[in-house]
Structure formats: C-alpha cells, structure tokens
XYZ file of C-alpha atoms in Angstrom:
163
model
C -1.278 -13.618 -18.160
C -1.348 -10.273 -16.544
C -4.360 -9.407 -13.574
C -6.412 -7.958 -15.734
C -5.918 -10.668 -18.253
C -7.050 -13.741 -15.268
C -9.360 -10.754 -13.442
C -11.320 -11.155 -17.113
C -11.636 -14.907 -16.756
C -12.667 -15.506 -14.158
C -15.723 -12.475 -14.664
C -18.704 -13.888 -16.378
C -20.286 -12.349 -18.999
C -22.553 -9.911 -17.290
C -19.021 -8.573 -15.145
C -16.674 -8.218 -18.404
C -17.494 -4.861 -19.070
C -16.229 -3.884 -16.281
C -13.535 -4.721 -16.960
C -13.297 -2.033 -20.047
C -10.468 0.030 -18.065
C -8.187 -2.175 -16.984
C -7.291 -2.477 -20.622
C -6.023 0.979 -20.363
C -1.936 1.278 -19.448
C -0.733 0.391 -15.667
C -1.194 3.447 -13.117
C 1.079 3.731 -10.497
C 0.941 4.884 -6.787
C 3.717 4.950 -4.558
C 2.857 3.324 -0.371
C 4.430 3.473 3.008
C 5.982 -0.012 4.630
C 6.374 1.671 8.000
C 8.079 0.148 10.656
C 8.964 0.359 14.022
C 11.287 -1.683 16.794
C 9.674 -2.271 19.746
C 11.659 -4.252 22.347
C 14.139 -6.289 19.544
C 10.983 -6.881 17.466
C 10.344 -5.328 13.976
C 6.870 -4.539 13.987
C 4.589 -3.362 10.598
C 1.634 -0.433 11.081
C -1.219 -1.682 8.431
C -4.240 0.601 8.409
C -7.568 0.051 7.643
C -8.825 0.859 3.833
C -12.177 3.242 3.339
C -14.412 0.802 1.587
C -14.310 -2.380 2.722
C -12.106 -2.027 5.720
C -9.773 -4.559 4.924
C -5.939 -4.459 6.233
C -3.859 -2.722 3.440
C -0.186 0.232 3.779
C -1.074 4.005 3.027
C -0.805 4.169 -0.644
C -1.933 7.119 -3.267
C -1.091 8.478 -6.092
C 1.375 10.655 -7.916
C 1.681 13.987 -6.718
C 2.436 17.710 -8.667
C 6.227 18.545 -7.178
C 7.273 15.528 -4.927
C 9.576 12.616 -5.131
C 7.709 8.646 -4.822
C 9.611 8.343 -1.596
C 7.913 11.858 -0.828
C 4.574 10.761 -2.012
C 4.734 7.631 0.417
C 5.135 10.149 3.243
C 2.876 12.350 2.910
C -0.099 9.269 1.887
C 1.360 7.716 5.441
C 1.191 11.237 7.286
C -2.893 11.514 5.555
C -3.650 7.651 5.905
C -2.195 6.968 9.211
C -0.497 9.335 11.107
C 3.120 8.515 10.040
C 5.891 10.999 10.846
C 9.128 9.116 10.297
C 11.894 8.714 8.065
C 11.291 7.387 4.036
C 14.772 5.250 2.871
C 15.090 6.862 -1.719
C 15.120 3.865 -2.837
C 12.094 1.613 -2.813
C 11.919 -2.111 -1.406
C 10.277 -2.914 -4.024
C 6.008 -3.067 -6.011
C 3.178 -5.130 -6.082
C 0.310 -5.046 -8.889
C -3.292 -4.994 -7.447
C -6.472 -4.267 -9.445
C -7.894 -0.408 -8.160
C -11.317 -0.023 -8.570
C -12.672 3.118 -9.147
C -16.209 3.372 -9.046
C -18.717 0.165 -9.427
C -18.715 -0.359 -12.756
C -14.377 0.380 -13.355
C -11.081 -0.593 -11.896
C -7.584 -0.230 -13.403
C -4.884 -2.376 -13.092
C -1.424 -0.652 -10.588
C 1.293 -1.349 -9.939
C 2.879 0.244 -6.712
C 6.273 0.978 -5.601
C 6.548 0.706 -2.236
C 9.239 2.827 0.188
C 10.729 1.694 3.116
C 9.516 4.324 6.000
C 10.767 4.197 10.135
C 8.612 5.711 12.202
C 10.002 7.921 14.647
C 6.602 9.472 15.578
C 2.282 8.049 15.345
C 0.324 11.361 15.483
C -3.049 11.068 17.405
C -5.070 13.397 14.638
C -4.064 13.298 11.432
C -6.173 14.247 7.964
C -7.974 10.069 7.667
C -7.941 9.549 11.466
C -12.166 8.426 11.519
C -11.919 6.446 8.638
C -9.351 4.726 9.214
C -7.571 2.206 12.094
C -4.193 1.523 13.107
C -2.354 -1.236 14.419
C 1.272 -2.771 14.506
C 2.099 -6.259 13.041
C 4.689 -8.206 13.716
C 6.022 -8.499 9.409
C 4.752 -12.298 9.462
C 1.261 -11.496 10.447
C 1.553 -8.574 8.557
C 2.155 -11.187 5.759
C -0.676 -13.120 5.982
C -3.244 -9.366 6.778
C -2.792 -8.537 2.725
C -4.725 -9.704 -0.659
C -1.260 -9.781 -2.494
C 0.535 -12.423 -3.255
C 3.902 -9.973 -3.986
C 3.030 -7.096 -1.180
C 2.943 -10.600 1.425
C 6.177 -11.593 0.092
C 7.846 -8.206 0.974
C 6.251 -7.914 4.019
C 7.350 -11.631 5.552
C 10.619 -10.829 4.705
C 11.312 -7.454 4.846
C 14.738 -6.508 6.738
C 14.745 -2.430 7.362
C 17.360 -0.857 4.853
C 20.466 0.779 7.057
C 20.188 4.461 8.478
C 20.829 6.804 5.847
C 19.664 4.983 2.914
C-alpha cells in the first residue's frame, strides 16, 4: 500500500477530496543530510520547517541546470546557511506527503545526499524563518516523522572523503 493509499484509508469522506493530487505521479525532491564530527562524535544538523516548526533536513525541488547533489547543497545553503562538500551519490531515499495548500497535497520521494559541513554562515536566505540545531544521529532520528528518514539518520555512516 502506498503512502497516499494509506492516508486515503485513514481519512473520512469529508477529507477525501483533499487527496486528489495524490493520484498524480510522485514528485521528486533532493535533501541534504548535513553532518560533522565534533570531539570525535558524529552530529547531524536539523532545521525546523517553516509551517509547523517540526524538525526536518533541508530539502527542495529540482532546479534547472543543477545536479541532484547540487540541488541538495543549494537547499542546505538557503535553509540552513550550510557550506561544505556534498557526496555525489545519495545515501538513500524516503517518502512523505507534501501539503501544497489547505486542500492539496502530493506524494514526494526525497533523495538524500550526505553533506559534510565545513562552515555555517551567520546570515543566509531563510535565517529568520527557521531554527537549526545539531543532534546525535539517534536523537535526530527521533525528531523526524518519516520512518525511512529516521532509519537513515539513526544508521548514518559518513561516506569516505572524496566520495
């Protein structure tokens, strides 16, 4: 059963019209799993969403002229002020349902690219709209709502340098 089918099953009849966009093809997004080693311990940078304030990783839609890894890095910059090295290959993927308004949502698959943080800027495009905080992989996994992302965070091992 897909995520969209599960949600439709759980919704009452008055809410089913909201799921009409879920029948469209699943949309693709790219995310950055921003990490660093601090005193020998791995840490993952999380940000809050603009609408609900829940903890997420930076992500967004494909951008013309940019590779998926470059899109992930651009989102990390805009949403969290991150500069660093992005892996060429994704760590994995997860699915979620993106609300596009009060009565519309679409299913999304998110490819996640590890990004080794080299610098956190004090000023960045979405600074006043989000919070950012470092977590251990286990605590980061407990903060997110998506089970596949939680597994990815909990078991994350940074790729070798140059990967």
